[in-house]
């Protein structure tokens, strides 16, 4: 990794004494926290239904609503970044994600559980809009490998969520505590990001207004392609584990299917940015 450079317009920000290892730790820890709140739902769907009375349509909102918020955030996140900067955006988003996860431990019913999914989804949406730009700024000479690392840890976190959540549910006897447990690694990510993310940033580069982007045919093509990809991902995350659980598999075994799917994604993730850069 190259040494930090002075702050300048459009250039990387100073690391304020944080080592490159600390920055990589932030990338890894934030990435690991962006999917467990989604992938942990499927393996414990049966327990959620019996405790809250949610039908399958209600259960679907636990993954649909966060994914919807991730799409909507792409339109207003650039304005938020220009207003408050990347540091405040990421830290505030981690607070939302941690709060949403923690509240799942005391969620009395289905409506409250769906509300926690909205909090988590909004937090992740803001991080996904802001953090790639921070990576490009801080690792400007190594964007492809660090972006690949970020993508791999994001998918790896999904594997952990699917595998660990049913185990904690069995050990604790509570699916609520199993879902709320994920607020702990979010808190760790928040503490590390608080220390490492620079307090003084270069003004973000101007972004094209959403209305202008929507007039471009390529924008609609990308939206369609990403919609198909994320729709398939959300469907598998939501229903792969419940399907096999309904056919007699244990919660842990059905969660392992989602975990292996995420591991396959994580294995491919480091290669995509490198291939794209070439």
mmCIF file of C-alpha atoms in Angstrom:
data_model
loop_
_atom_site.group_PDB
_atom_site.id
_atom_site.type_symbol
_atom_site.label_atom_id
_atom_site.label_comp_id
_atom_site.label_asym_id
_atom_site.label_seq_id
_atom_site.Cartn_x
_atom_site.Cartn_y
_atom_site.Cartn_z
ATOM 1 C CA UNK A 1 0.000 0.000 0.000
ATOM 2 C CA UNK A 2 1.175 3.502 -0.695
ATOM 3 C CA UNK A 3 1.733 5.979 2.104
ATOM 4 C CA UNK A 4 -0.974 8.587 2.848
ATOM 5 C CA UNK A 5 -0.874 11.772 0.819
ATOM 6 C CA UNK A 6 -1.843 15.311 1.821
ATOM 7 C CA UNK A 7 -5.450 16.417 1.413
ATOM 8 C CA UNK A 8 -6.202 18.157 -1.836
ATOM 9 C CA UNK A 9 -9.195 18.744 -4.037
ATOM 10 C CA UNK A 10 -10.248 15.441 -5.578
ATOM 11 C CA UNK A 11 -7.364 13.576 -3.920
ATOM 12 C CA UNK A 12 -7.150 11.183 -0.992
ATOM 13 C CA UNK A 13 -7.715 12.450 2.509
ATOM 14 C CA UNK A 14 -5.135 12.110 5.298
ATOM 15 C CA UNK A 15 -5.431 9.025 7.463
ATOM 16 C CA UNK A 16 -4.850 10.932 10.702
ATOM 17 C CA UNK A 17 -2.275 8.453 11.988
ATOM 18 C CA UNK A 18 -4.338 5.378 11.132
ATOM 19 C CA UNK A 19 -2.306 2.679 9.439
ATOM 20 C CA UNK A 20 -3.259 0.990 6.206
ATOM 21 C CA UNK A 21 -3.994 -2.101 8.315
ATOM 22 C CA UNK A 22 -6.535 -0.143 10.335
ATOM 23 C CA UNK A 23 -8.165 1.077 7.136
ATOM 24 C CA UNK A 24 -8.350 -2.462 5.766
ATOM 25 C CA UNK A 25 -9.869 -3.553 9.078
ATOM 26 C CA UNK A 26 -12.580 -0.902 8.636
ATOM 27 C CA UNK A 27 -13.285 -2.165 5.112
ATOM 28 C CA UNK A 28 -13.536 -5.768 6.320
ATOM 29 C CA UNK A 29 -15.595 -5.071 9.431
ATOM 30 C CA UNK A 30 -18.089 -2.804 7.691
ATOM 31 C CA UNK A 31 -18.454 -5.260 4.814
ATOM 32 C CA UNK A 32 -19.123 -8.160 7.165
ATOM 33 C CA UNK A 33 -22.023 -6.282 8.775
ATOM 34 C CA UNK A 34 -24.048 -5.454 5.663
ATOM 35 C CA UNK A 35 -25.815 -8.781 5.057
ATOM 36 C CA UNK A 36 -26.354 -10.820 8.283
ATOM 37 C CA UNK A 37 -29.560 -8.912 9.108
ATOM 38 C CA UNK A 38 -30.953 -10.230 5.798
ATOM 39 C CA UNK A 39 -29.522 -13.748 5.573
ATOM 40 C CA UNK A 40 -30.218 -14.537 9.229
ATOM 41 C CA UNK A 41 -33.985 -14.320 8.698
ATOM 42 C CA UNK A 42 -34.501 -17.337 6.431
ATOM 43 C CA UNK A 43 -33.202 -20.084 8.742
ATOM 44 C CA UNK A 44 -35.472 -18.930 11.619
ATOM 45 C CA UNK A 45 -38.601 -18.127 9.600
ATOM 46 C CA UNK A 46 -40.574 -20.953 11.205
ATOM 47 C CA UNK A 47 -39.843 -19.603 14.687
ATOM 48 C CA UNK A 48 -40.679 -16.050 13.621
ATOM 49 C CA UNK A 49 -44.010 -17.129 12.173
ATOM 50 C CA UNK A 50 -45.029 -19.103 15.249
ATOM 51 C CA UNK A 51 -44.060 -16.245 17.602
ATOM 52 C CA UNK A 52 -45.366 -13.223 15.691
ATOM 53 C CA UNK A 53 -48.181 -14.615 13.568
ATOM 54 C CA UNK A 54 -46.686 -13.147 10.397
ATOM 55 C CA UNK A 55 -47.795 -14.914 7.238
ATOM 56 C CA UNK A 56 -45.460 -15.456 4.306
ATOM 57 C CA UNK A 57 -46.456 -12.127 2.799
ATOM 58 C CA UNK A 58 -45.388 -10.381 6.003
ATOM 59 C CA UNK A 59 -42.159 -12.391 6.147
ATOM 60 C CA UNK A 60 -41.367 -11.260 2.598
ATOM 61 C CA UNK A 61 -41.294 -7.637 3.774
ATOM 62 C CA UNK A 62 -38.308 -8.458 6.006
ATOM 63 C CA UNK A 63 -36.145 -8.743 2.891
ATOM 64 C CA UNK A 64 -38.171 -6.769 0.339
ATOM 65 C CA UNK A 65 -38.259 -3.541 2.350
ATOM 66 C CA UNK A 66 -34.472 -3.316 2.922
ATOM 67 C CA UNK A 67 -33.765 -4.065 -0.738
ATOM 68 C CA UNK A 68 -36.291 -1.407 -1.771
ATOM 69 C CA UNK A 69 -34.624 1.144 0.507
ATOM 70 C CA UNK A 70 -31.221 0.306 -0.973
ATOM 71 C CA UNK A 71 -32.545 1.262 -4.383
ATOM 72 C CA UNK A 72 -34.273 4.442 -3.251
ATOM 73 C CA UNK A 73 -31.205 5.613 -1.312
ATOM 74 C CA UNK A 74 -29.206 5.780 -4.520
ATOM 75 C CA UNK A 75 -31.207 8.880 -5.490
ATOM 76 C CA UNK A 76 -30.861 10.930 -2.294
ATOM 77 C CA UNK A 77 -27.528 9.672 -0.921
ATOM 78 C CA UNK A 78 -25.388 11.975 -3.146
ATOM 79 C CA UNK A 79 -27.174 15.039 -1.747
ATOM 80 C CA UNK A 80 -26.660 13.759 1.801
ATOM 81 C CA UNK A 81 -22.968 13.164 1.129
ATOM 82 C CA UNK A 82 -22.530 16.693 -0.159
ATOM 83 C CA UNK A 83 -24.341 18.067 2.887
ATOM 84 C CA UNK A 84 -22.679 16.168 5.755
ATOM 85 C CA UNK A 85 -19.758 14.253 4.234
ATOM 86 C CA UNK A 86 -18.812 10.592 4.096
ATOM 87 C CA UNK A 87 -17.761 10.237 7.743
ATOM 88 C CA UNK A 88 -21.067 11.426 9.207
ATOM 89 C CA UNK A 89 -23.044 9.439 6.645
ATOM 90 C CA UNK A 90 -21.254 6.150 7.367
ATOM 91 C CA UNK A 91 -21.254 6.591 11.148
ATOM 92 C CA UNK A 92 -24.932 7.541 11.176
ATOM 93 C CA UNK A 93 -25.744 4.582 8.939
ATOM 94 C CA UNK A 94 -23.935 2.200 11.300
ATOM 95 C CA UNK A 95 -25.975 3.620 14.191
ATOM 96 C CA UNK A 96 -29.185 2.877 12.259
ATOM 97 C CA UNK A 97 -28.011 -0.657 11.434
ATOM 98 C CA UNK A 98 -26.968 -1.360 15.022
ATOM 99 C CA UNK A 99 -30.185 0.082 16.443
ATOM 100 C CA UNK A 100 -32.343 -1.903 14.068
ATOM 101 C CA UNK A 101 -30.487 -5.105 14.923
ATOM 102 C CA UNK A 102 -30.620 -4.507 18.684
ATOM 103 C CA UNK A 103 -34.353 -3.735 18.664
ATOM 104 C CA UNK A 104 -35.021 -7.172 17.189
ATOM 105 C CA UNK A 105 -34.239 -8.566 20.614
ATOM 106 C CA UNK A 106 -37.337 -6.909 22.048
ATOM 107 C CA UNK A 107 -39.618 -6.816 19.005
ATOM 108 C CA UNK A 108 -43.080 -7.721 20.343
ATOM 109 C CA UNK A 109 -44.731 -8.497 17.025
ATOM 110 C CA UNK A 110 -44.492 -8.679 13.268
ATOM 111 C CA UNK A 111 -45.031 -4.967 12.591
ATOM 112 C CA UNK A 112 -42.166 -4.023 14.915
ATOM 113 C CA UNK A 113 -39.929 -6.608 13.288
ATOM 114 C CA UNK A 114 -40.672 -5.134 9.850
ATOM 115 C CA UNK A 115 -39.855 -1.676 11.246
ATOM 116 C CA UNK A 116 -36.445 -2.956 12.377
ATOM 117 C CA UNK A 117 -35.878 -4.281 8.852
ATOM 118 C CA UNK A 118 -36.529 -0.741 7.574
ATOM 119 C CA UNK A 119 -33.956 0.710 10.003
ATOM 120 C CA UNK A 120 -31.350 -1.870 9.028
ATOM 121 C CA UNK A 121 -32.103 -1.468 5.335
ATOM 122 C CA UNK A 122 -31.792 2.311 5.474
ATOM 123 C CA UNK A 123 -28.466 2.051 7.295
ATOM 124 C CA UNK A 124 -27.057 -0.415 4.779
ATOM 125 C CA UNK A 125 -28.404 1.652 1.875
ATOM 126 C CA UNK A 126 -26.503 4.723 3.058
ATOM 127 C CA UNK A 127 -23.298 2.770 3.654
ATOM 128 C CA UNK A 128 -23.452 1.170 0.221
ATOM 129 C CA UNK A 129 -23.918 4.588 -1.356
ATOM 130 C CA UNK A 130 -21.088 6.294 0.559
ATOM 131 C CA UNK A 131 -18.446 3.677 1.327
ATOM 132 C CA UNK A 132 -17.293 2.738 -2.204
ATOM 133 C CA UNK A 133 -16.429 6.400 -2.784
ATOM 134 C CA UNK A 134 -14.427 6.463 0.441
ATOM 135 C CA UNK A 135 -12.541 3.356 -0.679
ATOM 136 C CA UNK A 136 -11.702 4.989 -4.004
ATOM 137 C CA UNK A 137 -10.448 8.097 -2.223
ATOM 138 C CA UNK A 138 -8.316 6.378 0.418
ATOM 139 C CA UNK A 139 -7.005 3.520 -1.768
ATOM 140 C CA UNK A 140 -6.751 5.441 -5.032
ATOM 141 C CA UNK A 141 -3.764 3.338 -6.185
ATOM 142 C CA UNK A 142 -5.372 0.026 -5.173
ATOM 143 C CA UNK A 143 -9.067 0.530 -5.906
ATOM 144 C CA UNK A 144 -9.659 -2.824 -7.613
ATOM 145 C CA UNK A 145 -8.212 -5.182 -4.959
ATOM 146 C CA UNK A 146 -9.678 -3.247 -2.016
ATOM 147 C CA UNK A 147 -13.087 -3.060 -3.703
ATOM 148 C CA UNK A 148 -12.823 -6.804 -4.274
ATOM 149 C CA UNK A 149 -12.017 -7.285 -0.591
ATOM 150 C CA UNK A 150 -15.031 -5.164 0.368
ATOM 151 C CA UNK A 151 -17.315 -7.177 -1.929
ATOM 152 C CA UNK A 152 -15.941 -10.477 -0.628
ATOM 153 C CA UNK A 153 -16.467 -9.530 3.020
ATOM 154 C CA UNK A 154 -19.959 -8.282 2.226
ATOM 155 C CA UNK A 155 -20.894 -11.688 0.821
ATOM 156 C CA UNK A 156 -18.923 -13.444 3.551
ATOM 157 C CA UNK A 157 -21.007 -11.612 6.131
ATOM 158 C CA UNK A 158 -24.077 -13.037 4.444
ATOM 159 C CA UNK A 159 -22.653 -16.530 4.914
ATOM 160 C CA UNK A 160 -21.998 -15.848 8.591
ATOM 161 C CA UNK A 161 -25.516 -14.531 9.094
ATOM 162 C CA UNK A 162 -27.103 -17.618 7.573
ATOM 163 C CA UNK A 163 -24.888 -20.048 9.490
ATOM 164 C CA UNK A 164 -24.518 -18.419 12.902
ATOM 165 C CA UNK A 165 -28.064 -17.101 13.436
ATOM 166 C CA UNK A 166 -29.755 -20.529 13.677
ATOM 167 C CA UNK A 167 -26.945 -21.790 15.918
ATOM 168 C CA UNK A 168 -27.353 -18.883 18.339
ATOM 169 C CA UNK A 169 -31.126 -19.376 18.186
ATOM 170 C CA UNK A 170 -30.727 -23.010 19.250
ATOM 171 C CA UNK A 171 -28.202 -22.217 21.987
ATOM 172 C CA UNK A 172 -30.164 -19.295 23.440
ATOM 173 C CA UNK A 173 -33.638 -20.670 22.778
ATOM 174 C CA UNK A 174 -34.632 -17.305 21.261
ATOM 175 C CA UNK A 175 -34.659 -16.253 17.625
ATOM 176 C CA UNK A 176 -34.993 -12.641 18.824
ATOM 177 C CA UNK A 177 -31.687 -12.814 20.669
ATOM 178 C CA UNK A 178 -30.080 -14.545 17.702
ATOM 179 C CA UNK A 179 -31.041 -11.658 15.402
ATOM 180 C CA UNK A 180 -30.204 -8.982 17.998
ATOM 181 C CA UNK A 181 -26.732 -10.475 18.486
ATOM 182 C CA UNK A 182 -25.650 -8.930 15.183
ATOM 183 C CA UNK A 183 -25.721 -5.492 16.795
ATOM 184 C CA UNK A 184 -22.454 -6.451 18.558
ATOM 185 C CA UNK A 185 -20.212 -6.592 15.443
ATOM 186 C CA UNK A 186 -21.964 -3.450 14.170
ATOM 187 C CA UNK A 187 -20.926 -1.677 17.388
ATOM 188 C CA UNK A 188 -17.328 -2.823 16.831
ATOM 189 C CA UNK A 189 -17.423 -1.490 13.266
ATOM 190 C CA UNK A 190 -18.811 1.812 14.552
ATOM 191 C CA UNK A 191 -16.028 2.196 17.114
ATOM 192 C CA UNK A 192 -13.286 1.442 14.596
ATOM 193 C CA UNK A 193 -14.822 3.659 11.913
ATOM 194 C CA UNK A 194 -15.093 6.492 14.459
ATOM 195 C CA UNK A 195 -11.338 6.328 15.014
ATOM 196 C CA UNK A 196 -10.242 5.805 11.408
ATOM 197 C CA UNK A 197 -12.577 7.789 9.122
ATOM 198 C CA UNK A 198 -11.111 11.258 8.532
ATOM 199 C CA UNK A 199 -12.797 14.191 10.243
ATOM 200 C CA UNK A 200 -11.792 16.615 7.494
ATOM 201 C CA UNK A 201 -12.637 15.626 3.948
ATOM 202 C CA UNK A 202 -12.178 17.172 0.554
ATOM 203 C CA UNK A 203 -15.448 18.480 -0.888
ATOM 204 C CA UNK A 204 -17.135 15.625 -2.776
ATOM 205 C CA UNK A 205 -17.107 15.898 -6.509
ATOM 206 C CA UNK A 206 -20.360 17.026 -8.062
ATOM 207 C CA UNK A 207 -22.641 14.268 -9.215
ATOM 208 C CA UNK A 208 -25.034 14.308 -12.120
ATOM 209 C CA UNK A 209 -28.610 15.018 -11.031
ATOM 210 C CA UNK A 210 -30.908 11.990 -10.931
ATOM 211 C CA UNK A 211 -33.222 13.542 -13.535
ATOM 212 C CA UNK A 212 -30.327 13.809 -15.979
ATOM 213 C CA UNK A 213 -29.260 10.221 -15.349
ATOM 214 C CA UNK A 214 -32.778 8.941 -15.926
ATOM 215 C CA UNK A 215 -32.744 10.460 -19.411
ATOM 216 C CA UNK A 216 -29.917 8.154 -20.406
ATOM 217 C CA UNK A 217 -30.885 4.754 -21.904
ATOM 218 C CA UNK A 218 -27.858 3.154 -20.267
ATOM 219 C CA UNK A 219 -29.212 4.080 -16.826
ATOM 220 C CA UNK A 220 -32.412 2.118 -17.446
ATOM 221 C CA UNK A 221 -30.453 -0.834 -18.814
ATOM 222 C CA UNK A 222 -28.273 -0.928 -15.695
ATOM 223 C CA UNK A 223 -31.327 -0.577 -13.440
ATOM 224 C CA UNK A 224 -32.984 -3.499 -15.228
ATOM 225 C CA UNK A 225 -29.887 -5.719 -15.001
ATOM 226 C CA UNK A 226 -29.191 -4.922 -11.351
ATOM 227 C CA UNK A 227 -32.880 -5.363 -10.571
ATOM 228 C CA UNK A 228 -32.821 -8.900 -11.981
ATOM 229 C CA UNK A 229 -29.632 -9.790 -10.117
ATOM 230 C CA UNK A 230 -30.756 -8.389 -6.779
ATOM 231 C CA UNK A 231 -34.266 -9.767 -7.193
ATOM 232 C CA UNK A 232 -32.826 -13.249 -7.605
ATOM 233 C CA UNK A 233 -30.488 -12.757 -4.653
ATOM 234 C CA UNK A 234 -33.272 -11.469 -2.396
ATOM 235 C CA UNK A 235 -35.540 -14.363 -3.362
ATOM 236 C CA UNK A 236 -32.894 -16.954 -2.517
ATOM 237 C CA UNK A 237 -31.973 -15.253 0.740
ATOM 238 C CA UNK A 238 -35.622 -15.072 1.771
ATOM 239 C CA UNK A 239 -36.917 -18.471 0.714
ATOM 240 C CA UNK A 240 -34.118 -21.003 0.134
ATOM 241 C CA UNK A 241 -33.738 -21.871 3.821
ATOM 242 C CA UNK A 242 -37.497 -21.853 4.642
ATOM 243 C CA UNK A 243 -38.190 -24.125 1.657
ATOM 244 C CA UNK A 244 -35.799 -26.817 2.807
ATOM 245 C CA UNK A 245 -36.798 -26.333 6.447
ATOM 246 C CA UNK A 246 -40.395 -27.065 5.410
ATOM 247 C CA UNK A 247 -39.116 -30.295 3.810
ATOM 248 C CA UNK A 248 -37.634 -31.560 7.048
ATOM 249 C CA UNK A 249 -34.196 -29.954 7.193
ATOM 250 C CA UNK A 250 -33.063 -28.414 10.460
ATOM 251 C CA UNK A 251 -32.704 -24.648 10.766
ATOM 252 C CA UNK A 252 -28.921 -24.994 10.878
ATOM 253 C CA UNK A 253 -28.753 -27.266 7.829
ATOM 254 C CA UNK A 254 -31.072 -25.064 5.763
ATOM 255 C CA UNK A 255 -29.072 -22.009 6.817
ATOM 256 C CA UNK A 256 -25.942 -23.745 5.563
ATOM 257 C CA UNK A 257 -27.382 -23.701 2.029
ATOM 258 C CA UNK A 258 -27.561 -19.910 2.112
ATOM 259 C CA UNK A 259 -24.104 -19.819 3.691
ATOM 260 C CA UNK A 260 -22.574 -21.887 0.887
ATOM 261 C CA UNK A 261 -24.278 -19.694 -1.698
ATOM 262 C CA UNK A 262 -22.746 -16.631 -0.043
ATOM 263 C CA UNK A 263 -19.331 -18.295 0.185
ATOM 264 C CA UNK A 264 -19.451 -18.931 -3.573
ATOM 265 C CA UNK A 265 -20.239 -15.248 -4.104
ATOM 266 C CA UNK A 266 -17.457 -14.191 -1.754
ATOM 267 C CA UNK A 267 -14.979 -16.386 -3.622
ATOM 268 C CA UNK A 268 -15.804 -14.700 -6.933
ATOM 269 C CA UNK A 269 -16.028 -11.151 -5.570
ATOM 270 C CA UNK A 270 -12.264 -10.337 -5.475
ATOM 271 C CA UNK A 271 -11.905 -11.275 -9.153
ATOM 272 C CA UNK A 272 -14.622 -9.026 -10.592
ATOM 273 C CA UNK A 273 -13.020 -5.617 -9.909
ATOM 274 C CA UNK A 274 -9.633 -6.850 -11.111
ATOM 275 C CA UNK A 275 -11.121 -8.158 -14.359
ATOM 276 C CA UNK A 276 -13.141 -4.971 -14.810
ATOM 277 C CA UNK A 277 -10.037 -2.824 -14.309
ATOM 278 C CA UNK A 278 -8.325 -4.663 -17.157
#
